[in-house]
mmCIF file of C-alpha atoms in Angstrom:
data_model
loop_
_atom_site.group_PDB
_atom_site.id
_atom_site.type_symbol
_atom_site.label_atom_id
_atom_site.label_comp_id
_atom_site.label_asym_id
_atom_site.label_seq_id
_atom_site.Cartn_x
_atom_site.Cartn_y
_atom_site.Cartn_z
ATOM 1 C CA MET A 1 2.425 9.232 21.941
ATOM 2 C CA VAL A 2 5.640 9.791 21.094
ATOM 3 C CA LYS A 3 5.684 13.033 18.443
ATOM 4 C CA LYS A 4 3.532 14.639 21.734
ATOM 5 C CA GLY A 5 5.488 12.900 24.996
ATOM 6 C CA GLY A 6 8.678 13.555 23.375
ATOM 7 C CA ALA A 7 11.679 10.677 23.316
ATOM 8 C CA ARG A 8 13.003 11.873 26.616
ATOM 9 C CA GLU A 9 9.523 10.199 28.353
ATOM 10 C CA ILE A 10 8.688 7.560 26.369
ATOM 11 C CA THR A 11 8.795 3.614 27.337
ATOM 12 C CA ILE A 12 8.381 0.674 26.116
ATOM 13 C CA ARG A 13 5.881 -0.119 29.792
ATOM 14 C CA LYS A 14 4.392 3.741 28.861
ATOM 15 C CA VAL A 15 3.605 2.939 24.537
ATOM 16 C CA ALA A 16 2.281 -0.592 25.756
ATOM 17 C CA GLU A 17 0.075 1.058 28.661
ATOM 18 C CA GLU A 18 -0.946 3.994 25.515
ATOM 19 C CA ALA A 19 -2.057 0.689 23.808
ATOM 20 C CA GLY A 20 -3.855 -1.317 25.894
ATOM 21 C CA PHE A 21 -0.819 -4.145 25.311
ATOM 22 C CA SER A 22 1.332 -5.909 27.273
ATOM 23 C CA THR A 23 5.177 -5.127 27.461
ATOM 24 C CA THR A 24 5.832 -7.949 25.786
ATOM 25 C CA ILE A 25 3.841 -7.388 22.667
ATOM 26 C CA VAL A 26 5.294 -3.494 22.232
ATOM 27 C CA TYR A 27 8.924 -5.124 22.835
ATOM 28 C CA ALA A 28 8.369 -8.202 19.870
ATOM 29 C CA LEU A 29 7.033 -5.466 17.701
ATOM 30 C CA PHE A 30 9.609 -2.808 18.330
ATOM 31 C CA HIS A 31 12.542 -4.652 20.315
ATOM 32 C CA ASP A 32 13.940 -2.139 22.595
ATOM 33 C CA LYS A 33 12.727 2.099 22.873
ATOM 34 C CA ALA A 34 15.793 3.139 19.881
ATOM 35 C CA THR A 35 14.070 1.385 17.521
ATOM 36 C CA LEU A 36 9.736 2.173 18.502
ATOM 37 C CA ILE A 37 11.458 5.668 18.338
ATOM 38 C CA THR A 38 12.856 5.734 15.216
ATOM 39 C CA GLN A 39 10.150 4.100 13.357
ATOM 40 C CA ALA A 40 8.054 7.012 14.959
ATOM 41 C CA MET A 41 10.440 9.307 13.119
ATOM 42 C CA ASP A 42 9.068 7.492 9.602
ATOM 43 C CA GLU A 43 5.882 9.472 9.285
ATOM 44 C CA THR A 44 7.419 12.552 8.964
ATOM 45 C CA LEU A 45 11.043 12.202 7.246
ATOM 46 C CA LEU A 46 8.631 10.568 4.091
ATOM 47 C CA GLU A 47 6.164 13.789 4.440
ATOM 48 C CA LEU A 48 9.698 15.703 4.124
ATOM 49 C CA VAL A 49 11.243 14.761 1.496
ATOM 50 C CA LYS A 50 7.215 15.123 -1.063
ATOM 51 C CA VAL A 51 7.329 18.520 0.336
ATOM 52 C CA MET A 52 11.183 18.943 -0.477
ATOM 53 C CA LYS A 53 10.855 17.040 -3.844
ATOM 54 C CA LYS A 54 7.660 19.269 -4.862
ATOM 55 C CA ALA A 55 9.488 22.458 -3.572
ATOM 56 C CA ALA A 56 12.469 21.278 -5.959
ATOM 57 C CA ALA A 57 10.652 20.747 -8.967
ATOM 58 C CA LEU A 58 9.183 24.089 -9.510
ATOM 59 C CA THR A 59 11.893 24.989 -10.853
ATOM 60 C CA GLU A 60 14.683 23.514 -13.233
ATOM 61 C CA ASP A 61 17.920 25.821 -12.247
ATOM 62 C CA PRO A 62 20.024 23.485 -9.812
ATOM 63 C CA ILE A 63 20.218 26.715 -7.457
ATOM 64 C CA GLU A 64 16.893 27.498 -6.785
ATOM 65 C CA LYS A 65 16.036 23.826 -6.453
ATOM 66 C CA ILE A 66 18.078 23.848 -3.514
ATOM 67 C CA LYS A 67 16.116 27.465 -1.788
ATOM 68 C CA HIS A 68 13.443 26.649 -2.703
ATOM 69 C CA THR A 69 13.725 22.522 -1.366
ATOM 70 C CA GLY A 70 15.554 25.090 1.775
ATOM 71 C CA LYS A 71 12.102 27.745 1.443
ATOM 72 C CA ALA A 72 10.014 24.056 1.945
ATOM 73 C CA TYR A 73 12.063 22.494 4.509
ATOM 74 C CA ILE A 74 11.260 25.673 6.803
ATOM 75 C CA LYS A 75 8.225 26.028 6.973
ATOM 76 C CA TYR A 76 6.808 22.676 6.635
ATOM 77 C CA GLY A 77 8.556 22.787 10.451
ATOM 78 C CA LEU A 78 7.669 25.678 11.370
ATOM 79 C CA SER A 79 4.000 23.653 10.848
ATOM 80 C CA ASN A 80 5.170 20.931 12.340
ATOM 81 C CA PRO A 81 6.791 21.875 15.172
ATOM 82 C CA ASP A 82 6.049 18.586 17.481
ATOM 83 C CA GLU A 83 7.526 16.236 14.957
ATOM 84 C CA TYR A 84 10.312 18.232 13.895
ATOM 85 C CA ALA A 85 11.821 18.557 17.141
ATOM 86 C CA LEU A 86 11.450 15.036 17.756
ATOM 87 C CA VAL A 87 13.453 14.216 14.779
ATOM 88 C CA PHE A 88 16.156 17.347 14.922
ATOM 89 C CA MET A 89 16.116 18.776 18.179
ATOM 90 C CA GLU A 90 16.068 15.275 21.054
ATOM 91 C CA ARG A 91 18.924 13.732 22.090
ATOM 92 C CA ARG A 92 17.272 10.192 21.593
ATOM 93 C CA PRO A 93 18.939 6.695 21.430
ATOM 94 C CA HIS A 94 19.804 5.730 17.788
ATOM 95 C CA ALA A 95 18.805 2.211 16.644
ATOM 96 C CA PRO A 96 21.181 0.705 13.206
ATOM 97 C CA VAL A 97 19.309 2.518 9.582
ATOM 98 C CA GLU A 98 17.848 -0.820 9.257
ATOM 99 C CA ALA A 99 15.703 -0.253 12.442
ATOM 100 C CA ALA A 100 13.797 2.294 10.088
ATOM 101 C CA GLU A 101 11.103 1.972 7.413
ATOM 102 C CA VAL A 102 12.363 4.888 5.536
ATOM 103 C CA GLU A 103 15.252 3.234 3.314
ATOM 104 C CA HIS A 104 18.941 4.669 4.358
ATOM 105 C CA GLY A 105 20.641 7.016 1.413
ATOM 106 C CA ASN A 106 17.199 6.597 -1.009
ATOM 107 C CA VAL A 107 16.927 10.183 -2.420
ATOM 108 C CA GLN A 108 12.564 9.205 -2.598
ATOM 109 C CA GLN A 109 12.405 8.938 1.110
ATOM 110 C CA ASP A 110 15.359 9.854 2.808
ATOM 111 C CA PRO A 111 15.845 14.380 3.490
ATOM 112 C CA TYR A 112 19.136 14.184 3.580
ATOM 113 C CA ALA A 113 19.708 12.209 0.678
ATOM 114 C CA PHE A 114 17.836 14.068 -1.407
ATOM 115 C CA ALA A 115 19.446 17.516 -0.398
ATOM 116 C CA HIS A 116 22.815 15.811 -1.342
ATOM 117 C CA SER A 117 21.807 14.767 -4.719
ATOM 118 C CA LEU A 118 20.951 18.675 -5.292
ATOM 119 C CA PHE A 119 24.258 19.025 -4.843
ATOM 120 C CA VAL A 120 25.707 16.800 -6.827
ATOM 121 C CA GLN A 121 23.615 18.187 -9.313
ATOM 122 C CA LEU A 122 25.060 21.008 -8.460
ATOM 123 C CA LYS A 123 28.342 19.726 -9.094
ATOM 124 C CA ASP A 124 27.396 18.179 -12.372
ATOM 125 C CA GLN A 125 25.866 21.702 -13.881
ATOM 126 C CA GLY A 126 29.335 22.533 -13.393
ATOM 127 C CA LEU A 127 28.519 24.905 -10.569
ATOM 128 C CA VAL A 128 31.124 23.795 -7.425
ATOM 129 C CA ASP A 129 33.468 21.209 -7.278
ATOM 130 C CA GLY A 130 34.911 18.594 -5.135
ATOM 131 C CA ASP A 131 34.739 14.910 -4.180
ATOM 132 C CA GLU A 132 32.087 13.081 -2.590
ATOM 133 C CA MET A 133 33.487 14.263 0.747
ATOM 134 C CA ARG A 134 32.873 18.066 0.127
ATOM 135 C CA LEU A 135 29.174 17.418 -1.612
ATOM 136 C CA HIS A 136 28.550 16.372 2.003
ATOM 137 C CA MET A 137 30.181 19.442 3.419
ATOM 138 C CA MET A 138 28.346 21.920 1.149
ATOM 139 C CA THR A 139 25.038 19.009 1.671
ATOM 140 C CA GLN A 140 25.892 19.615 6.251
ATOM 141 C CA ILE A 141 26.630 23.472 6.052
ATOM 142 C CA PHE A 142 22.704 24.381 4.037
ATOM 143 C CA TRP A 143 20.727 21.777 6.704
ATOM 144 C CA GLN A 144 22.186 23.411 9.517
ATOM 145 C CA GLY A 145 21.869 26.176 7.745
ATOM 146 C CA ILE A 146 18.076 25.731 7.613
ATOM 147 C CA HIS A 147 17.850 23.881 10.526
ATOM 148 C CA GLY A 148 19.230 26.720 12.892
ATOM 149 C CA LEU A 149 15.991 29.566 11.331
ATOM 150 C CA THR A 150 14.319 26.457 11.882
ATOM 151 C CA SER A 151 14.842 25.377 15.693
ATOM 152 C CA ILE A 152 16.211 29.103 16.940
ATOM 153 C CA ASN A 153 12.091 30.169 15.488
ATOM 154 C CA LEU A 154 10.459 27.215 17.446
ATOM 155 C CA VAL A 155 12.469 27.788 20.774
ATOM 156 C CA MET A 156 12.201 31.294 20.403
ATOM 157 C CA ASP A 157 8.506 32.352 19.152
ATOM 158 C CA GLU A 158 6.506 35.267 19.644
ATOM 159 C CA GLY A 159 6.830 35.243 23.580
ATOM 160 C CA ASP A 160 10.132 36.603 23.081
ATOM 161 C CA GLU A 161 11.634 39.594 23.491
ATOM 162 C CA TRP A 162 15.351 39.377 23.797
ATOM 163 C CA THR A 163 15.714 39.465 20.020
ATOM 164 C CA PRO A 164 13.740 41.920 17.643
ATOM 165 C CA LYS A 165 11.599 40.069 15.569
ATOM 166 C CA LEU A 166 12.238 40.285 11.761
ATOM 167 C CA ASN A 167 9.970 40.020 8.281
ATOM 168 C CA HIS A 168 9.568 35.814 8.216
ATOM 169 C CA GLN A 169 10.355 35.846 4.081
ATOM 170 C CA MET A 170 12.666 38.528 3.781
ATOM 171 C CA HIS A 171 14.578 36.567 6.664
ATOM 172 C CA VAL A 172 14.574 33.050 5.060
ATOM 173 C CA ASP A 173 15.703 34.956 1.415
ATOM 174 C CA ALA A 174 18.673 36.829 2.732
ATOM 175 C CA LEU A 175 20.100 33.370 4.556
ATOM 176 C CA LEU A 176 19.274 31.182 1.556
ATOM 177 C CA ASP A 177 20.830 34.023 -0.582
ATOM 178 C CA VAL A 178 23.929 34.638 2.076
ATOM 179 C CA LEU A 179 24.355 30.854 2.164
ATOM 180 C CA MET A 180 24.434 29.499 -1.596
ATOM 181 C CA ALA A 181 26.514 33.319 -2.259
ATOM 182 C CA GLY A 182 29.447 30.952 0.410
ATOM 183 C CA LEU A 183 29.106 27.937 -0.647
ATOM 184 C CA LEU A 184 29.805 28.860 -4.675
ATOM 185 C CA GLN A 185 32.311 30.963 -3.240
ATOM 186 C CA THR A 186 34.132 27.928 -0.878
ATOM 187 C CA PHE A 187 34.035 25.439 -2.895
ATOM 188 C CA PRO A 188 33.742 27.069 -7.150
ATOM 189 C CA ALA A 189 33.705 24.998 -9.805
ATOM 190 C CA ALA A 190 37.499 23.249 -11.482
ATOM 191 C CA LEU A 191 37.286 25.893 -14.796
ATOM 192 C CA LYS A 192 35.738 28.875 -12.355
ATOM 193 C CA SER A 193 38.372 28.461 -10.020
ATOM 194 C CA LYS A 194 41.519 27.250 -12.717
ATOM 195 C CA SER A 195 41.042 30.970 -14.650
ATOM 196 C CA VAL A 196 40.566 32.678 -11.279
ATOM 197 C CA LYS A 197 44.768 31.276 -10.510
ATOM 198 C CA SER A 198 45.106 32.087 -14.294
ATOM 199 C CA ASN A 199 44.049 35.763 -14.153
ATOM 200 C CA LYS A 200 46.076 36.014 -10.425
ATOM 201 C CA THR A 201 49.454 34.085 -12.574
ATOM 202 C CA LEU A 202 48.801 37.043 -15.772
ATOM 203 C CA LYS A 203 48.199 40.029 -13.706
ATOM 204 C CA LYS A 204 51.618 38.706 -12.136
#
């Protein structure tokens, strides 16, 4: 019901009526609307992190791991539009992270935490550099890119005539190439950064 009706249409009373329970029982189970919606999202988040992990496992190359993960994320979102929209495209009340069955920060359950772990690996391989905040910035720029393509494709579907339709796979590949090239250039590894500075000094 939450997935089909969307967060804005859900009330404890409607859920109780749909399930055939009293509102008292539903309140006892979920406490409030925010918790109910949060727990409705758990299954989607667990499914998403599962496909992301499976995609990342296809290669040992840290850059390709991130690209594979991005492709899997986009494919999942486009294949599960109602679930994706509920989690990532609707305004909703927020419950404490403890209200979710998904453990916040657990790379086995939390899609964002898993994506962040890939950028930590990228740093460990000496391909980027930065403190924890900069690693989160990389993760969020990556996430914003793949979410942008996913959400635009869901909203501006085949019936939309305002923008030219592109070859989907080429579009996804190009997006991920641009994202990774930009991140590698913006957050260069420390040794590479020092080398560039040394070369500039020598040229002077």
